[in-house]
Short mmCIF file of C-alpha atoms in Angstrom, two decimals:
data_model
loop_
_atom_site.label_atom_id
_atom_site.label_comp_id
_atom_site.label_asym_id
_atom_site.label_seq_id
_atom_site.Cartn_x
_atom_site.Cartn_y
_atom_site.Cartn_z
CA MET A 194 20.19 -5.41 -38.43
CA ALA A 195 20.41 -6.30 -35.16
CA ASP A 196 21.50 -4.74 -31.64
CA HIS A 197 23.24 -6.50 -29.25
CA HIS A 198 23.74 -5.63 -25.62
CA THR A 199 24.68 -8.77 -23.92
CA HIS A 200 26.72 -8.27 -20.67
CA SER A 201 26.35 -5.56 -18.21
CA HIS A 202 29.63 -4.00 -17.65
CA ALA A 203 28.20 -0.86 -15.39
CA PRO A 204 31.28 0.50 -13.56
CA ALA A 205 31.95 -0.84 -10.43
CA ASN A 206 30.67 0.85 -7.35
CA TYR A 207 33.05 3.20 -5.68
CA GLY A 208 30.75 5.32 -3.56
CA ARG A 209 31.91 4.63 -0.19
CA ALA A 210 35.59 5.19 -1.28
CA PHE A 211 34.82 8.41 -3.31
CA ALA A 212 32.87 9.49 0.47
CA ILE A 213 36.06 8.68 2.61
CA GLY A 214 38.21 10.11 -0.35
CA VAL A 215 36.35 13.48 -0.20
CA ALA A 216 36.28 13.67 3.69
CA LEU A 217 39.82 12.74 4.21
CA ASN A 218 41.33 15.21 1.66
CA LEU A 219 38.89 18.08 2.20
CA GLY A 220 40.09 18.15 6.09
CA PHE A 221 43.64 17.99 4.73
CA VAL A 222 43.11 20.83 2.35
CA ILE A 223 42.26 23.07 5.63
CA ALA A 224 45.09 21.98 7.55
CA GLU A 225 47.31 22.55 4.78
CA PHE A 226 46.60 26.07 3.89
CA PHE A 227 46.26 26.91 7.02
CA TYR A 228 49.81 25.86 8.41
CA GLY A 229 51.61 27.17 4.67
CA LYS A 230 50.40 30.14 5.49
CA ALA A 231 50.98 30.29 8.95
CA THR A 232 54.77 29.33 8.10
CA ARG A 233 54.93 31.46 4.79
CA SER A 234 55.40 28.56 2.72
CA LEU A 235 54.74 28.49 -0.65
CA SER A 236 54.94 24.14 -0.77
CA LEU A 237 52.20 23.35 1.49
CA VAL A 238 50.09 26.25 0.38
CA ALA A 239 50.73 25.16 -3.69
CA ASP A 240 50.14 21.32 -2.81
CA ALA A 241 46.80 22.74 -0.50
CA GLY A 242 45.63 24.45 -4.13
CA HIS A 243 46.07 21.02 -5.56
CA ASN A 244 45.06 19.12 -2.98
CA LEU A 245 41.71 20.98 -3.54
CA GLY A 246 41.78 20.67 -6.78
CA ASP A 247 41.75 16.94 -6.05
CA VAL A 248 38.88 17.20 -3.55
CA LEU A 249 37.07 18.86 -6.74
CA SER A 250 37.97 15.89 -9.61
CA LEU A 251 36.56 13.80 -6.85
CA LEU A 252 33.55 15.22 -6.73
CA LEU A 253 32.85 15.15 -10.46
CA ALA A 254 34.21 11.62 -10.51
CA TRP A 255 31.84 10.39 -7.80
CA GLY A 256 28.98 12.56 -9.87
CA ALA A 257 29.68 10.66 -12.56
CA MET A 258 29.99 7.55 -12.16
CA LEU A 259 26.41 7.94 -10.34
CA LEU A 260 25.07 9.55 -13.35
CA SER A 261 26.56 6.92 -15.65
CA ARG A 262 23.78 4.75 -13.18
CA ARG A 263 20.78 6.14 -14.44
CA LEU A 264 18.76 3.94 -17.02
CA PRO A 265 18.02 5.90 -20.75
CA SER A 266 15.12 7.68 -21.34
CA GLN A 267 13.35 8.50 -24.40
CA ARG A 268 15.47 11.75 -24.53
CA ARG A 269 18.83 10.25 -23.22
CA THR A 270 19.12 7.34 -24.94
CA TYR A 271 22.28 5.96 -23.78
CA GLY A 272 21.50 7.45 -20.84
CA PHE A 273 24.02 9.76 -18.83
CA ARG A 274 27.23 7.37 -19.41
CA ARG A 275 29.15 10.17 -21.00
CA SER A 276 29.36 12.00 -18.02
CA SER A 277 32.18 9.81 -16.81
CA ILE A 278 34.29 10.82 -19.98
CA LEU A 279 33.26 14.58 -19.29
CA ALA A 280 34.25 14.31 -15.77
CA SER A 281 38.00 12.97 -16.19
CA LEU A 282 38.54 15.54 -19.48
CA ILE A 283 37.26 18.24 -16.87
CA ASN A 284 39.27 16.84 -14.48
CA ALA A 285 42.39 17.07 -16.42
CA VAL A 286 41.94 20.90 -17.89
CA VAL A 287 41.50 21.82 -13.82
CA LEU A 288 44.68 19.91 -12.94
CA LEU A 289 46.78 22.31 -15.78
CA ILE A 290 45.24 25.24 -14.73
CA THR A 291 46.29 24.61 -11.23
CA VAL A 292 49.76 23.66 -12.80
CA GLY A 293 49.85 27.37 -14.49
CA ALA A 294 49.00 29.19 -11.59
CA VAL A 295 51.21 27.70 -8.57
CA ALA A 296 54.33 27.23 -11.24
CA TRP A 297 53.99 31.27 -12.10
CA GLU A 298 53.96 32.32 -8.35
CA ALA A 299 56.52 29.47 -7.76
CA ILE A 300 58.71 31.00 -10.34
CA ARG A 301 58.30 34.48 -8.83
CA ARG A 302 59.19 33.69 -5.49
CA LEU A 303 62.49 31.61 -6.55
CA SER A 304 63.71 35.56 -7.09
CA ASN A 305 63.45 35.97 -3.61
CA PRO A 306 62.64 33.18 -1.47
CA GLU A 307 61.16 33.53 2.42
CA PRO A 308 62.17 31.70 5.77
CA VAL A 309 59.47 29.15 5.84
CA GLY A 310 58.68 26.91 9.45
CA GLU A 311 60.40 23.69 8.60
CA LEU A 312 59.21 21.25 11.21
CA THR A 313 55.46 22.71 10.59
CA VAL A 314 55.92 21.80 6.92
CA ILE A 315 57.29 18.31 7.59
CA TRP A 316 54.60 16.97 9.83
CA VAL A 317 51.89 18.42 7.31
CA ALA A 318 53.51 16.58 4.41
CA ALA A 319 54.29 13.56 6.24
CA ALA A 320 50.48 13.80 7.23
CA GLY A 321 49.64 14.02 3.25
CA ILE A 322 51.70 11.56 2.33
CA VAL A 323 49.42 9.20 4.67
CA VAL A 324 45.97 10.91 3.60
CA ASN A 325 46.94 10.88 0.17
CA GLY A 326 48.43 6.57 0.05
CA PHE A 327 45.24 5.52 2.03
CA THR A 328 43.24 7.60 -0.48
CA ALA A 329 45.05 6.25 -3.83
CA LEU A 330 44.85 2.63 -2.59
CA LEU A 331 40.76 2.66 -2.45
CA PHE A 332 40.76 3.49 -6.30
CA MET A 333 43.95 1.13 -7.04
CA ALA A 334 41.83 -2.02 -8.24
CA GLY A 335 39.53 -0.02 -10.94
CA ARG A 336 42.14 2.08 -12.55
CA GLU A 337 42.59 -0.34 -15.32
CA SER A 338 39.17 -1.12 -16.43
CA ASP A 339 37.84 2.77 -15.75
CA LEU A 340 39.94 5.87 -17.07
CA ASN A 341 37.46 7.81 -14.58
CA ILE A 342 38.62 6.19 -11.26
CA ARG A 343 42.00 6.22 -13.17
CA GLY A 344 41.85 9.94 -12.70
CA ALA A 345 41.07 9.73 -9.00
CA PHE A 346 43.79 7.23 -8.39
CA LEU A 347 46.65 9.27 -10.26
CA HIS A 348 45.65 12.63 -8.19
CA MET A 349 45.91 10.53 -5.11
CA ALA A 350 48.99 8.49 -5.89
CA SER A 351 51.26 11.74 -7.06
CA ASP A 352 49.66 13.40 -4.59
CA ALA A 353 51.41 10.94 -2.16
CA GLY A 354 54.85 11.68 -3.87
CA VAL A 355 54.41 15.21 -3.97
CA SER A 356 54.26 15.36 -0.17
CA PHE A 357 57.01 13.17 0.10
CA GLY A 358 58.97 15.47 -1.84
CA VAL A 359 58.11 18.34 0.24
CA VAL A 360 59.06 16.41 3.31
CA VAL A 361 62.67 15.89 1.71
CA ALA A 362 62.49 19.56 0.72
CA GLY A 363 61.69 20.58 4.86
CA VAL A 364 64.29 18.13 6.02
CA VAL A 365 66.94 19.86 3.92
CA MET A 366 65.62 23.49 4.79
CA LEU A 367 66.21 22.38 8.08
CA LEU A 368 69.34 21.44 7.67
CA THR A 369 71.10 23.82 5.79
CA GLY A 370 68.62 26.92 5.65
CA ALA A 371 68.58 26.57 1.91
CA TYR A 372 64.95 28.41 1.79
CA TRP A 373 65.02 28.71 -2.36
CA LEU A 374 64.43 24.71 -2.08
CA ASP A 375 60.65 25.82 -1.15
CA PRO A 376 59.39 27.02 -4.46
CA LEU A 377 61.99 25.27 -6.29
CA VAL A 378 59.99 21.93 -4.50
CA SER A 379 56.72 23.62 -5.71
CA LEU A 380 57.79 23.62 -9.47
CA ALA A 381 59.14 19.79 -8.97
CA VAL A 382 55.44 18.87 -7.40
CA MET A 383 53.57 20.87 -10.59
CA GLY A 384 56.23 19.09 -12.62
CA VAL A 385 54.78 15.78 -11.38
CA VAL A 386 51.55 16.82 -11.58
CA LEU A 387 51.97 17.65 -15.30
CA ALA A 388 53.45 14.29 -16.15
CA GLY A 389 50.63 12.57 -14.50
CA THR A 390 48.02 14.81 -16.17
CA TRP A 391 49.10 14.25 -19.70
CA GLY A 392 47.61 10.93 -20.38
CA LEU A 393 44.60 11.45 -18.70
CA LEU A 394 43.94 14.22 -20.49
CA ARG A 395 44.98 13.09 -23.89
CA ASP A 396 43.00 9.49 -23.20
CA SER A 397 39.52 11.94 -22.19
CA LEU A 398 39.86 14.02 -25.30
CA ASN A 399 40.48 11.08 -26.70
CA LEU A 400 36.74 9.58 -25.81
CA ALA A 401 34.87 12.66 -25.97
CA LEU A 402 36.24 13.10 -29.65
CA ASP A 403 34.66 9.63 -30.42
CA ALA A 404 38.04 7.92 -30.82
CA VAL A 405 38.78 4.22 -30.08
CA PRO A 406 38.89 3.49 -26.76
CA GLU A 407 42.80 2.62 -26.01
CA GLY A 408 43.17 -1.23 -25.91
CA ILE A 409 40.85 -1.90 -29.03
CA GLU A 410 42.67 -2.46 -32.28
CA MET A 411 40.40 -1.82 -35.06
CA PRO A 412 42.30 -3.79 -38.10
CA ALA A 413 41.81 -6.93 -35.63
CA VAL A 414 38.00 -6.23 -35.16
CA GLU A 415 37.86 -5.76 -39.02
CA ARG A 416 39.87 -8.87 -39.67
CA TYR A 417 37.73 -11.28 -37.06
CA LEU A 418 34.53 -9.89 -38.72
CA ARG A 419 35.65 -10.23 -42.56
CA SER A 420 36.76 -14.01 -41.15
CA LEU A 421 32.91 -14.96 -40.13
CA PRO A 422 31.15 -17.34 -42.24
CA GLY A 423 28.90 -15.88 -45.06
CA VAL A 424 31.02 -12.86 -44.89
CA ALA A 425 32.44 -10.99 -48.35
CA ASP A 426 32.94 -7.44 -46.95
CA VAL A 427 32.62 -5.14 -44.09
CA HIS A 428 32.26 -2.07 -44.23
CA ASP A 429 30.61 1.32 -42.21
CA LEU A 430 32.67 0.19 -38.95
CA HIS A 431 32.79 2.36 -36.31
CA VAL A 432 33.96 1.81 -32.51
CA TRP A 433 33.69 4.38 -30.03
CA GLY A 434 33.46 4.24 -25.99
CA LEU A 435 29.84 5.14 -24.45
CA SER A 436 31.62 5.80 -21.25
CA THR A 437 34.96 5.03 -19.42
CA THR A 438 34.06 1.81 -19.00
CA GLU A 439 32.14 0.67 -22.12
CA ALA A 440 32.24 0.60 -25.84
CA ALA A 441 30.10 0.75 -28.84
CA LEU A 442 30.43 -0.59 -32.41
CA THR A 443 28.67 -0.23 -35.11
CA ALA A 444 29.40 -2.64 -38.58
CA HIS A 445 27.85 -3.12 -41.99
CA LEU A 446 28.17 -7.26 -43.06
CA VAL A 447 27.76 -7.97 -46.32
CA MET A 448 26.62 -11.49 -46.88
CA PRO A 449 25.32 -12.20 -49.93
CA ASP A 450 24.18 -15.95 -49.68
CA ALA A 451 24.30 -17.37 -46.08
CA PRO A 452 21.25 -16.91 -43.64
CA CYS A 453 21.74 -14.05 -41.46
CA GLU A 454 20.60 -16.01 -38.09
CA ASP A 455 19.83 -14.86 -34.74
CA GLY A 456 22.50 -17.34 -33.03
CA LEU A 457 25.17 -15.66 -35.41
CA LEU A 458 24.21 -12.13 -34.56
CA SER A 459 24.00 -13.61 -30.65
CA ARG A 460 27.86 -15.26 -31.21
CA ILE A 461 28.95 -11.85 -32.99
CA CYS A 462 28.53 -9.67 -29.78
CA ALA A 463 29.77 -12.19 -27.69
CA GLU A 464 32.97 -12.85 -29.45
CA LEU A 465 33.45 -8.87 -29.79
CA HIS A 466 32.81 -8.64 -25.94
CA ASP A 467 35.32 -11.49 -25.00
CA GLN A 468 38.24 -10.99 -27.38
CA PHE A 469 37.78 -6.71 -27.63
CA GLY A 470 36.14 -5.78 -24.50
CA ILE A 471 33.33 -3.95 -26.70
CA GLU A 472 29.96 -3.92 -24.68
CA HIS A 473 27.31 -2.38 -27.17
CA ALA A 474 27.25 -4.25 -30.79
CA THR A 475 25.33 -3.13 -33.49
CA VAL A 476 25.31 -4.91 -36.91
CA GLN A 477 23.85 -4.58 -39.93
CA VAL A 478 22.97 -7.04 -42.65
CA GLU A 479 23.32 -6.63 -46.47
CA ARG A 480 23.26 -8.78 -49.56
CA GLY A 481 24.97 -6.81 -51.79
CA ASP A 482 22.74 -6.38 -54.13
CA PRO A 483 24.95 -3.78 -56.97
CA GLU A 484 21.16 -2.11 -57.61
CA HIS A 485 21.33 -0.76 -54.54
CA PRO A 486 24.47 -0.58 -53.17
CA CYS A 487 24.92 0.58 -49.35
CA GLY A 488 25.51 5.09 -49.18
CA LEU A 489 27.92 4.48 -46.24
CA ALA A 490 30.24 1.70 -47.90
CA PRO A 491 32.91 4.07 -48.70
CA HIS A 492 35.67 4.73 -45.93
CA HIS A 493 35.52 8.25 -46.08
CA VAL A 494 31.61 8.71 -45.19
CA VAL A 495 30.22 8.33 -41.94
#
């Protein structure tokens, strides 16, 4: 049996980006809530509540990034890598709860729209475009390779778009006095958030339940292992996410005749990394002796 982790794939350090993002968004939440209450604008208050959730999500993602860098211990042999998965899952759930609460209030206000301070709404929302857009740019580079960073990016990018919608609604209300647009925009805001959150929730839940990470095709992995010289069969093949950036694999290779050398095991691990992005591979080699069959060979046995 061999256990190789030949390539380091620790999450990139976004500590400075998180610090800047938290500071900017916390200041904006306070200002947005104050002006939302002062102008009786539900869309501003709704966006402030959503942005507060984003501050919490940034803190969670930041903490998970720091925890995932801690070294393994005798009790936690994989360290705290899965904390990044938990942070992504919690962020998605918190966003869904926020969507429900704000949508309920918006529906209630649709039947009784109230005047708002249109100019204040426009200027505060315009500031939100700048703050959220700049924060999203801080995480843009890592959104494809790390689900935890992707969650932070989606929060900020969707907020920038939402703030743009609030600006448009404020201009229309200023010109027409159609105050029913305020709760209607709040509902649209929550629709955008729901659409952006659903994929994050699905991917986070899949990783939390040890599903195969997105981008890794199990049939292709199995075909590769079966094509190796001397391999007669492959069973007990599992691939799952150690974190939002790392995948692990275990497999039993039946090699009746060919000797299993360290060079071959090293090659397997290197090619699993290069072809499939699998960082941590554990391979067990068997001879396939019918007198001593492997109890994990059936597909339904885990």
